[in-house]
Short mmCIF file of C-alpha atoms in Angstrom, two decimals:
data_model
loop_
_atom_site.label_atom_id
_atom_site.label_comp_id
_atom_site.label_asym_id
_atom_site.label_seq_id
_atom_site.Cartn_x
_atom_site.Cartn_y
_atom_site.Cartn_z
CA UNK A 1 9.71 -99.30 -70.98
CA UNK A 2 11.17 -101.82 -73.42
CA UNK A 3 14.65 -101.99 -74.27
CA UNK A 4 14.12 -101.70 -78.11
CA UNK A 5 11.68 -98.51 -77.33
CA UNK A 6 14.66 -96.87 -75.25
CA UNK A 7 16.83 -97.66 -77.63
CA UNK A 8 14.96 -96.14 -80.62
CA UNK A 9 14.04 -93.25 -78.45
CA UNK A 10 17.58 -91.99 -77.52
CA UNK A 11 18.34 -92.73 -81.26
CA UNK A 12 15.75 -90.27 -82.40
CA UNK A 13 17.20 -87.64 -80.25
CA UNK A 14 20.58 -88.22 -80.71
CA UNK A 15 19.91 -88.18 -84.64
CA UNK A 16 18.21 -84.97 -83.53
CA UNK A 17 21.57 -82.84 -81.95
CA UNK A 18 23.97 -84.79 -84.60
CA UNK A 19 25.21 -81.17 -86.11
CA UNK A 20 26.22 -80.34 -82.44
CA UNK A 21 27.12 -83.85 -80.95
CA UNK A 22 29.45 -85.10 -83.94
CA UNK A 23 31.61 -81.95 -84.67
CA UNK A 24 31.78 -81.20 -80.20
CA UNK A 25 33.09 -84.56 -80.13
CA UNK A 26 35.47 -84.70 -83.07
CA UNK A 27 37.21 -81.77 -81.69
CA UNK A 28 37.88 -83.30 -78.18
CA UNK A 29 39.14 -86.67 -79.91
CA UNK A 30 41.36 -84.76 -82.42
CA UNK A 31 42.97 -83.03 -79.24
CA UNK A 32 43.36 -86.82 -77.33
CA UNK A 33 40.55 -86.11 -75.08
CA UNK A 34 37.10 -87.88 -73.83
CA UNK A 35 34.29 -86.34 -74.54
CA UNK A 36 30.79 -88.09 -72.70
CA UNK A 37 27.05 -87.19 -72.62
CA UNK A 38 25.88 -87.83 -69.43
CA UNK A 39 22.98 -86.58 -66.91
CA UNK A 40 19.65 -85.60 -67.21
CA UNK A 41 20.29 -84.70 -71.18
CA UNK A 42 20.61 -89.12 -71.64
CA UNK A 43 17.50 -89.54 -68.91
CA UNK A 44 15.42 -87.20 -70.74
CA UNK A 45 16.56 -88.62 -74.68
CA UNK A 46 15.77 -92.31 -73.05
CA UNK A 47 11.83 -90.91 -71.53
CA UNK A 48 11.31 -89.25 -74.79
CA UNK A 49 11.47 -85.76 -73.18
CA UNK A 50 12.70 -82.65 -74.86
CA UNK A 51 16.65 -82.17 -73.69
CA UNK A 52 16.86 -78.04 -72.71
CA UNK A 53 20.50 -78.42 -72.22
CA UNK A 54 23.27 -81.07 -73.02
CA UNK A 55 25.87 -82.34 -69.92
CA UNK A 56 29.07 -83.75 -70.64
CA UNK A 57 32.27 -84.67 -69.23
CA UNK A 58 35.70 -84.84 -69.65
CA UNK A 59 39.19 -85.22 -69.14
CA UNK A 60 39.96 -81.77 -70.37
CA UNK A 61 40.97 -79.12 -67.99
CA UNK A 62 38.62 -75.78 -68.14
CA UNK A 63 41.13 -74.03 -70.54
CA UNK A 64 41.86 -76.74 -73.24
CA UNK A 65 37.89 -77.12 -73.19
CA UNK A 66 37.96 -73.28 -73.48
CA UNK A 67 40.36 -73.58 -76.42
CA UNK A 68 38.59 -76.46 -78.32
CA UNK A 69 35.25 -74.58 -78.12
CA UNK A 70 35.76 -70.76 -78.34
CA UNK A 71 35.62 -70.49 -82.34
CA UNK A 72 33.08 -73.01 -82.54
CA UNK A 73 30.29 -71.96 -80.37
CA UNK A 74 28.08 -68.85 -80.20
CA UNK A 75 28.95 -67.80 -77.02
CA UNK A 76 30.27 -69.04 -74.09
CA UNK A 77 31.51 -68.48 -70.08
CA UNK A 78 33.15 -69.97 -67.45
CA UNK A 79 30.98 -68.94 -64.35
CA UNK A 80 31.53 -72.59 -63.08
CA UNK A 81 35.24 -72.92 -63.93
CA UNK A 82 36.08 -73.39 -60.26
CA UNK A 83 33.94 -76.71 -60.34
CA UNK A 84 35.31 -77.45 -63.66
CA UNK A 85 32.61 -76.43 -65.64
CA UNK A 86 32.48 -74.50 -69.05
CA UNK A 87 29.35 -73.41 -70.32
CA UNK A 88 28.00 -72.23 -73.53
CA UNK A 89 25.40 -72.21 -76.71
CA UNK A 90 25.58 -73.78 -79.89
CA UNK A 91 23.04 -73.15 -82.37
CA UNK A 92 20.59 -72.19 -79.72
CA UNK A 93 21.26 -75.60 -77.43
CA UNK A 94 22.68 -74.69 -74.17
CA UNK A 95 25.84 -77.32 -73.29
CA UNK A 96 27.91 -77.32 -69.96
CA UNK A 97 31.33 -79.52 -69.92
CA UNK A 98 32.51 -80.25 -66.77
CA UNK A 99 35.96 -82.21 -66.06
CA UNK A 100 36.09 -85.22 -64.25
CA UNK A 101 36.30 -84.66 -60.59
CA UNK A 102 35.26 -86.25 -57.40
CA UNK A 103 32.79 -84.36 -54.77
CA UNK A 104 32.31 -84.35 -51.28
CA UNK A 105 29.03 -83.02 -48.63
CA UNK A 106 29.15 -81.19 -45.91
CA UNK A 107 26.40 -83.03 -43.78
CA UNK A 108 24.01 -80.38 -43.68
CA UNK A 109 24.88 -78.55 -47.43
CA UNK A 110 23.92 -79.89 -51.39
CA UNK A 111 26.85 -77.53 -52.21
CA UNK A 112 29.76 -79.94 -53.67
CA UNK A 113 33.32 -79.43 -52.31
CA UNK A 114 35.69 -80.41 -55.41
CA UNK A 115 38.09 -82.55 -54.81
#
């Protein structure tokens, strides 16, 4: 694929999830945190593919994402809190924040130990 096609492509999208993508974001940067897509969600907006769910990342702790997203989303939980992760749903679009961390394998396991 072209650059220019890519480019227009995860334009389109990201034009697409602008009601969830600019407020999300606006309330991590008001707070003095990073907010970053990453993950399949860019990979499938570059292909052209529909995005099920939206991955970012950030410098925020579980409970200050907790606290920047509670009254803004529909619902949420925090079944992967003890990898960092928040999940929840905003205007039907299924998003998981997870703070930066660093993994490591066990040889024989695709389970993460958190470092």
């Amino acid at each position: 694929m072209d650059p220019q096609t890519a480019h227009n492509r995860l334009h389109d999208k990201l034009d697409d999830l602008e009601h969830i993508l600019g407020p999300l974001g606006k309330r991590f940067s008001s707070a003095g945190f990073e907010l970053a897509l990453v993950g399949g969600s860019v990979r499938d907006a570059l292909l052209g593919r529909p995005m099920p769910d939206l991955d970012f990342t950030t410098d925020a702790h579980p409970d200050d994402i907790l606290r920047l997203i509670a009254d803004w989303v529909d619902t949420h939980w925090d079944i992967g809190r003890e990898f960092g992760t928040i999940g929840a749903v905003k205007s039907g679009v299924q998003i998981e924040i997870t703070t930066y961390r660093a993994e490591a394998y066990e040889e024989d396991s695709r389970k993460p130990v958190v470092a």
